[in-house]
PDB file of C-alpha atoms in Angstrom:
ATOM      1  CA  UNK A   1     112.611  51.643  -3.526  1.00  0.00           C
ATOM      2  CA  UNK A   2     111.056  50.821  -0.250  1.00  0.00           C
ATOM      3  CA  UNK A   3     111.857  47.541   1.095  1.00  0.00           C
ATOM      4  CA  UNK A   4     110.380  45.511   4.240  1.00  0.00           C
ATOM      5  CA  UNK A   5     112.924  42.993   5.931  1.00  0.00           C
ATOM      6  CA  UNK A   6     111.205  40.382   8.214  1.00  0.00           C
ATOM      7  CA  UNK A   7     113.826  38.454  10.167  1.00  0.00           C
ATOM      8  CA  UNK A   8     113.164  35.271  12.233  1.00  0.00           C
ATOM      9  CA  UNK A   9     115.440  35.514  15.435  1.00  0.00           C
ATOM     10  CA  UNK A  10     116.289  32.153  16.910  1.00  0.00           C
ATOM     11  CA  UNK A  11     118.558  30.130  14.485  1.00  0.00           C
ATOM     12  CA  UNK A  12     118.328  32.658  11.795  1.00  0.00           C
ATOM     13  CA  UNK A  13     120.259  35.761  13.252  1.00  0.00           C
ATOM     14  CA  UNK A  14     121.510  33.647  16.192  1.00  0.00           C
ATOM     15  CA  UNK A  15     123.273  30.352  16.359  1.00  0.00           C
ATOM     16  CA  UNK A  16     121.296  29.235  19.535  1.00  0.00           C
ATOM     17  CA  UNK A  17     117.793  29.012  20.526  1.00  0.00           C
ATOM     18  CA  UNK A  18     117.574  32.158  23.235  1.00  0.00           C
ATOM     19  CA  UNK A  19     114.542  30.747  25.215  1.00  0.00           C
ATOM     20  CA  UNK A  20     116.619  27.958  26.778  1.00  0.00           C
ATOM     21  CA  UNK A  21     119.649  30.319  27.059  1.00  0.00           C
ATOM     22  CA  UNK A  22     117.523  33.190  28.842  1.00  0.00           C
ATOM     23  CA  UNK A  23     115.672  31.017  31.275  1.00  0.00           C
ATOM     24  CA  UNK A  24     118.855  29.331  32.214  1.00  0.00           C
ATOM     25  CA  UNK A  25     120.492  32.727  32.750  1.00  0.00           C
ATOM     26  CA  UNK A  26     117.324  33.819  34.707  1.00  0.00           C
ATOM     27  CA  UNK A  27     117.482  30.929  37.159  1.00  0.00           C
ATOM     28  CA  UNK A  28     120.183  28.058  36.493  1.00  0.00           C
ATOM     29  CA  UNK A  29     118.973  25.946  39.247  1.00  0.00           C
ATOM     30  CA  UNK A  30     115.282  26.484  38.566  1.00  0.00           C
ATOM     31  CA  UNK A  31     115.889  25.756  34.915  1.00  0.00           C
ATOM     32  CA  UNK A  32     117.513  22.382  35.581  1.00  0.00           C
ATOM     33  CA  UNK A  33     114.791  21.125  37.835  1.00  0.00           C
ATOM     34  CA  UNK A  34     111.964  22.160  35.530  1.00  0.00           C
ATOM     35  CA  UNK A  35     113.837  20.990  32.427  1.00  0.00           C
ATOM     36  CA  UNK A  36     114.068  17.484  33.904  1.00  0.00           C
ATOM     37  CA  UNK A  37     110.245  17.768  34.908  1.00  0.00           C
ATOM     38  CA  UNK A  38     109.431  18.680  31.272  1.00  0.00           C
ATOM     39  CA  UNK A  39     111.360  16.012  29.548  1.00  0.00           C
ATOM     40  CA  UNK A  40     108.419  13.957  29.027  1.00  0.00           C
ATOM     41  CA  UNK A  41     106.473  17.011  27.461  1.00  0.00           C
ATOM     42  CA  UNK A  42     109.609  17.736  25.234  1.00  0.00           C
ATOM     43  CA  UNK A  43     109.568  13.831  24.204  1.00  0.00           C
ATOM     44  CA  UNK A  44     105.920  14.078  23.249  1.00  0.00           C
ATOM     45  CA  UNK A  45     106.263  17.491  21.567  1.00  0.00           C
ATOM     46  CA  UNK A  46     109.149  15.798  19.171  1.00  0.00           C
ATOM     47  CA  UNK A  47     106.783  13.145  18.498  1.00  0.00           C
ATOM     48  CA  UNK A  48     104.079  15.670  17.562  1.00  0.00           C
ATOM     49  CA  UNK A  49     101.786  14.389  19.947  1.00  0.00           C
ATOM     50  CA  UNK A  50     101.529  17.674  21.855  1.00  0.00           C
ATOM     51  CA  UNK A  51     100.989  21.314  20.957  1.00  0.00           C
ATOM     52  CA  UNK A  52     104.206  23.397  20.949  1.00  0.00           C
ATOM     53  CA  UNK A  53     102.418  26.502  22.425  1.00  0.00           C
ATOM     54  CA  UNK A  54     101.181  24.536  25.473  1.00  0.00           C
ATOM     55  CA  UNK A  55     104.710  22.998  26.221  1.00  0.00           C
ATOM     56  CA  UNK A  56     106.513  26.268  25.795  1.00  0.00           C
ATOM     57  CA  UNK A  57     104.015  28.286  27.951  1.00  0.00           C
ATOM     58  CA  UNK A  58     104.284  25.441  30.678  1.00  0.00           C
ATOM     59  CA  UNK A  59     108.004  25.719  30.709  1.00  0.00           C
ATOM     60  CA  UNK A  60     108.470  29.474  30.654  1.00  0.00           C
ATOM     61  CA  UNK A  61     105.706  29.744  33.172  1.00  0.00           C
ATOM     62  CA  UNK A  62     107.448  27.142  35.629  1.00  0.00           C
ATOM     63  CA  UNK A  63     110.553  29.566  35.650  1.00  0.00           C
ATOM     64  CA  UNK A  64     108.975  33.066  35.478  1.00  0.00           C
ATOM     65  CA  UNK A  65     105.454  33.124  36.445  1.00  0.00           C
ATOM     66  CA  UNK A  66     104.984  35.319  39.483  1.00  0.00           C
ATOM     67  CA  UNK A  67     108.275  37.324  38.726  1.00  0.00           C
ATOM     68  CA  UNK A  68     108.114  41.019  38.486  1.00  0.00           C
ATOM     69  CA  UNK A  69     108.300  42.759  35.136  1.00  0.00           C
ATOM     70  CA  UNK A  70     111.011  44.963  36.436  1.00  0.00           C
ATOM     71  CA  UNK A  71     113.201  41.968  37.498  1.00  0.00           C
ATOM     72  CA  UNK A  72     112.598  39.992  34.167  1.00  0.00           C
ATOM     73  CA  UNK A  73     113.333  43.026  32.006  1.00  0.00           C
ATOM     74  CA  UNK A  74     116.437  43.902  34.057  1.00  0.00           C
ATOM     75  CA  UNK A  75     117.713  40.195  33.698  1.00  0.00           C
ATOM     76  CA  UNK A  76     116.863  40.501  29.925  1.00  0.00           C
ATOM     77  CA  UNK A  77     119.211  43.521  29.566  1.00  0.00           C
ATOM     78  CA  UNK A  78     121.918  41.755  31.472  1.00  0.00           C
ATOM     79  CA  UNK A  79     121.250  38.611  29.064  1.00  0.00           C
ATOM     80  CA  UNK A  80     121.794  41.082  26.272  1.00  0.00           C
ATOM     81  CA  UNK A  81     124.939  42.618  27.728  1.00  0.00           C
ATOM     82  CA  UNK A  82     126.429  39.012  28.348  1.00  0.00           C
ATOM     83  CA  UNK A  83     125.324  37.394  24.896  1.00  0.00           C
ATOM     84  CA  UNK A  84     125.617  40.148  22.412  1.00  0.00           C
ATOM     85  CA  UNK A  85     127.278  39.746  19.889  1.00  0.00           C
ATOM     86  CA  UNK A  86     128.694  36.175  20.683  1.00  0.00           C
ATOM     87  CA  UNK A  87     125.533  34.341  19.763  1.00  0.00           C
ATOM     88  CA  UNK A  88     124.944  35.872  16.536  1.00  0.00           C
ATOM     89  CA  UNK A  89     125.869  34.704  13.247  1.00  0.00           C
ATOM     90  CA  UNK A  90     128.466  36.792  11.628  1.00  0.00           C
ATOM     91  CA  UNK A  91     126.976  36.719   8.147  1.00  0.00           C
ATOM     92  CA  UNK A  92     123.777  38.272   9.723  1.00  0.00           C
ATOM     93  CA  UNK A  93     125.395  41.236  11.862  1.00  0.00           C
ATOM     94  CA  UNK A  94     127.473  42.086   8.620  1.00  0.00           C
ATOM     95  CA  UNK A  95     124.299  41.937   6.765  1.00  0.00           C
ATOM     96  CA  UNK A  96     122.444  44.079   9.389  1.00  0.00           C
ATOM     97  CA  UNK A  97     125.253  46.689   9.465  1.00  0.00           C
ATOM     98  CA  UNK A  98     124.729  47.396   5.678  1.00  0.00           C
ATOM     99  CA  UNK A  99     120.902  48.077   5.829  1.00  0.00           C
ATOM    100  CA  UNK A 100     119.910  51.368   4.490  1.00  0.00           C
ATOM    101  CA  UNK A 101     117.241  52.112   7.080  1.00  0.00           C
ATOM    102  CA  UNK A 102     116.190  55.299   5.215  1.00  0.00           C
ATOM    103  CA  UNK A 103     114.749  52.912   2.518  1.00  0.00           C
ATOM    104  CA  UNK A 104     113.835  49.815   4.845  1.00  0.00           C
ATOM    105  CA  UNK A 105     111.571  48.837   7.344  1.00  0.00           C
ATOM    106  CA  UNK A 106     112.889  46.043   9.481  1.00  0.00           C
ATOM    107  CA  UNK A 107     111.207  43.758  11.786  1.00  0.00           C
ATOM    108  CA  UNK A 108     112.348  40.836  14.025  1.00  0.00           C
ATOM    109  CA  UNK A 109     109.540  38.256  14.011  1.00  0.00           C
ATOM    110  CA  UNK A 110     109.912  35.844  16.651  1.00  0.00           C
ATOM    111  CA  UNK A 111     108.348  33.006  18.556  1.00  0.00           C
ATOM    112  CA  UNK A 112     110.495  33.887  21.520  1.00  0.00           C
ATOM    113  CA  UNK A 113     108.938  36.094  24.278  1.00  0.00           C
ATOM    114  CA  UNK A 114     109.113  39.743  23.709  1.00  0.00           C
ATOM    115  CA  UNK A 115     110.750  40.410  26.831  1.00  0.00           C
ATOM    116  CA  UNK A 116     114.221  39.031  26.121  1.00  0.00           C
ATOM    117  CA  UNK A 117     114.421  39.601  22.399  1.00  0.00           C
ATOM    118  CA  UNK A 118     113.502  43.490  22.932  1.00  0.00           C
ATOM    119  CA  UNK A 119     116.953  44.543  23.831  1.00  0.00           C
ATOM    120  CA  UNK A 120     118.501  42.897  20.596  1.00  0.00           C
ATOM    121  CA  UNK A 121     115.667  44.513  18.370  1.00  0.00           C
ATOM    122  CA  UNK A 122     116.576  48.031  20.180  1.00  0.00           C
ATOM    123  CA  UNK A 123     120.374  47.276  19.253  1.00  0.00           C
ATOM    124  CA  UNK A 124     119.489  46.723  15.736  1.00  0.00           C
ATOM    125  CA  UNK A 125     117.195  49.549  15.420  1.00  0.00           C
ATOM    126  CA  UNK A 126     114.405  47.063  14.302  1.00  0.00           C
ATOM    127  CA  UNK A 127     110.551  46.824  15.294  1.00  0.00           C
ATOM    128  CA  UNK A 128     109.610  43.847  17.279  1.00  0.00           C
ATOM    129  CA  UNK A 129     107.002  41.251  16.587  1.00  0.00           C
ATOM    130  CA  UNK A 130     107.040  38.396  19.153  1.00  0.00           C
ATOM    131  CA  UNK A 131     105.028  36.228  21.290  1.00  0.00           C
ATOM    132  CA  UNK A 132     103.801  38.649  24.164  1.00  0.00           C
ATOM    133  CA  UNK A 133     104.045  38.073  27.806  1.00  0.00           C
ATOM    134  CA  UNK A 134     101.225  38.776  29.927  1.00  0.00           C
ATOM    135  CA  UNK A 135     101.540  40.943  32.935  1.00  0.00           C
ATOM    136  CA  UNK A 136      98.921  41.830  35.434  1.00  0.00           C
ATOM    137  CA  UNK A 137      99.950  44.327  38.224  1.00  0.00           C
ATOM    138  CA  UNK A 138     103.383  44.271  36.794  1.00  0.00           C
ATOM    139  CA  UNK A 139     103.823  40.650  37.546  1.00  0.00           C
ATOM    140  CA  UNK A 140     103.922  37.947  34.878  1.00  0.00           C
ATOM    141  CA  UNK A 141     101.067  35.610  34.724  1.00  0.00           C
ATOM    142  CA  UNK A 142     102.576  32.856  33.029  1.00  0.00           C
ATOM    143  CA  UNK A 143     100.411  33.372  30.028  1.00  0.00           C
ATOM    144  CA  UNK A 144     100.854  34.990  26.454  1.00  0.00           C
ATOM    145  CA  UNK A 145      98.832  37.913  25.181  1.00  0.00           C
ATOM    146  CA  UNK A 146      97.106  36.452  22.117  1.00  0.00           C
ATOM    147  CA  UNK A 147      98.971  33.330  20.311  1.00  0.00           C
ATOM    148  CA  UNK A 148     102.275  32.087  20.080  1.00  0.00           C
ATOM    149  CA  UNK A 149     104.015  33.958  17.410  1.00  0.00           C
ATOM    150  CA  UNK A 150     104.864  30.988  15.115  1.00  0.00           C
ATOM    151  CA  UNK A 151     103.663  29.819  11.574  1.00  0.00           C
ATOM    152  CA  UNK A 152     100.773  31.337  10.273  1.00  0.00           C
ATOM    153  CA  UNK A 153     100.502  33.748  13.231  1.00  0.00           C
ATOM    154  CA  UNK A 154     104.051  35.365  11.981  1.00  0.00           C
ATOM    155  CA  UNK A 155     102.082  36.539   8.939  1.00  0.00           C
ATOM    156  CA  UNK A 156      98.955  37.773  10.840  1.00  0.00           C
ATOM    157  CA  UNK A 157     101.006  39.800  13.158  1.00  0.00           C
ATOM    158  CA  UNK A 158     103.375  41.056  10.167  1.00  0.00           C
ATOM    159  CA  UNK A 159      99.964  42.011   8.397  1.00  0.00           C
ATOM    160  CA  UNK A 160      98.731  43.832  11.262  1.00  0.00           C
ATOM    161  CA  UNK A 161     101.741  45.864  11.817  1.00  0.00           C
ATOM    162  CA  UNK A 162     102.481  46.982   8.295  1.00  0.00           C
ATOM    163  CA  UNK A 163      98.485  47.766   7.716  1.00  0.00           C
ATOM    164  CA  UNK A 164      98.518  50.905   5.542  1.00  0.00           C
ATOM    165  CA  UNK A 165     102.306  50.826   4.714  1.00  0.00           C
ATOM    166  CA  UNK A 166     103.315  50.394   1.033  1.00  0.00           C
ATOM    167  CA  UNK A 167     106.520  48.355   0.264  1.00  0.00           C
ATOM    168  CA  UNK A 168     108.088  47.635  -3.155  1.00  0.00           C
ATOM    169  CA  UNK A 169     109.438  44.487  -1.858  1.00  0.00           C
ATOM    170  CA  UNK A 170     109.026  42.170   1.266  1.00  0.00           C
ATOM    171  CA  UNK A 171     111.988  39.856   2.007  1.00  0.00           C
ATOM    172  CA  UNK A 172     111.672  37.304   4.830  1.00  0.00           C
ATOM    173  CA  UNK A 173     114.380  35.255   6.402  1.00  0.00           C
ATOM    174  CA  UNK A 174     113.907  32.221   8.252  1.00  0.00           C
ATOM    175  CA  UNK A 175     115.397  28.530   9.194  1.00  0.00           C
ATOM    176  CA  UNK A 176     112.623  26.303  10.204  1.00  0.00           C
ATOM    177  CA  UNK A 177     109.182  25.233   9.324  1.00  0.00           C
ATOM    178  CA  UNK A 178     107.832  27.706  11.801  1.00  0.00           C
ATOM    179  CA  UNK A 179     109.009  30.469   9.230  1.00  0.00           C
ATOM    180  CA  UNK A 180     107.559  28.661   6.191  1.00  0.00           C
ATOM    181  CA  UNK A 181     104.266  30.858   6.056  1.00  0.00           C
ATOM    182  CA  UNK A 182     106.250  34.035   6.270  1.00  0.00           C
ATOM    183  CA  UNK A 183     108.796  33.117   3.663  1.00  0.00           C
ATOM    184  CA  UNK A 184     105.906  32.033   1.442  1.00  0.00           C
ATOM    185  CA  UNK A 185     104.034  35.285   2.093  1.00  0.00           C
ATOM    186  CA  UNK A 186     107.059  37.658   1.272  1.00  0.00           C
ATOM    187  CA  UNK A 187     108.004  38.455  -2.357  1.00  0.00           C
ATOM    188  CA  UNK A 188     111.351  36.837  -1.500  1.00  0.00           C
ATOM    189  CA  UNK A 189     111.791  33.941   1.083  1.00  0.00           C
ATOM    190  CA  UNK A 190     115.226  33.431   2.138  1.00  0.00           C
ATOM    191  CA  UNK A 191     115.703  30.101   3.920  1.00  0.00           C
ATOM    192  CA  UNK A 192     118.942  29.846   6.120  1.00  0.00           C
ATOM    193  CA  UNK A 193     120.493  32.608   4.206  1.00  0.00           C
ATOM    194  CA  UNK A 194     122.970  33.414   6.960  1.00  0.00           C
ATOM    195  CA  UNK A 195     124.133  29.803   7.625  1.00  0.00           C
TER     196      UNK A 195
END
């Protein structure tokens, strides 16, 4: 029986949101300054008065824009080495250890940026579907390629990735409203399964 597993990353497999964690790890002093500057935007976001993608892009860009791809990737690898496995839910790690990869295609489907999630996906031998960072001449522009990988975009990207493949069962794991469409789309949606 051929199965498809789609795992949300932040909060589902991990205890913490990796965006703030990675950006702070990348440059702690810049992170503190930009976090304070972005508090009004975060507040408006909480009140649903601003688009999440805009706020996210603004905050990530304020720390990483203009940085070289090589440096961002190097820091992503160091971030992985420092935080694996401590930020992961034990139940999630146990579950992943027991996956039969010969019968299962696994994807991490994350709204986080592909740059810092990639080392974790590689560790788990999983494919990665995430918000894509845009680079020009090997430098981060501060923009995303395409949309923020959240909500309906998660389903669009999964469909794109698995086009032409056949599965007997698709199982999705998530923990927030941003995962709801993915959970509804799958044959089986597991909400907060590892909590």
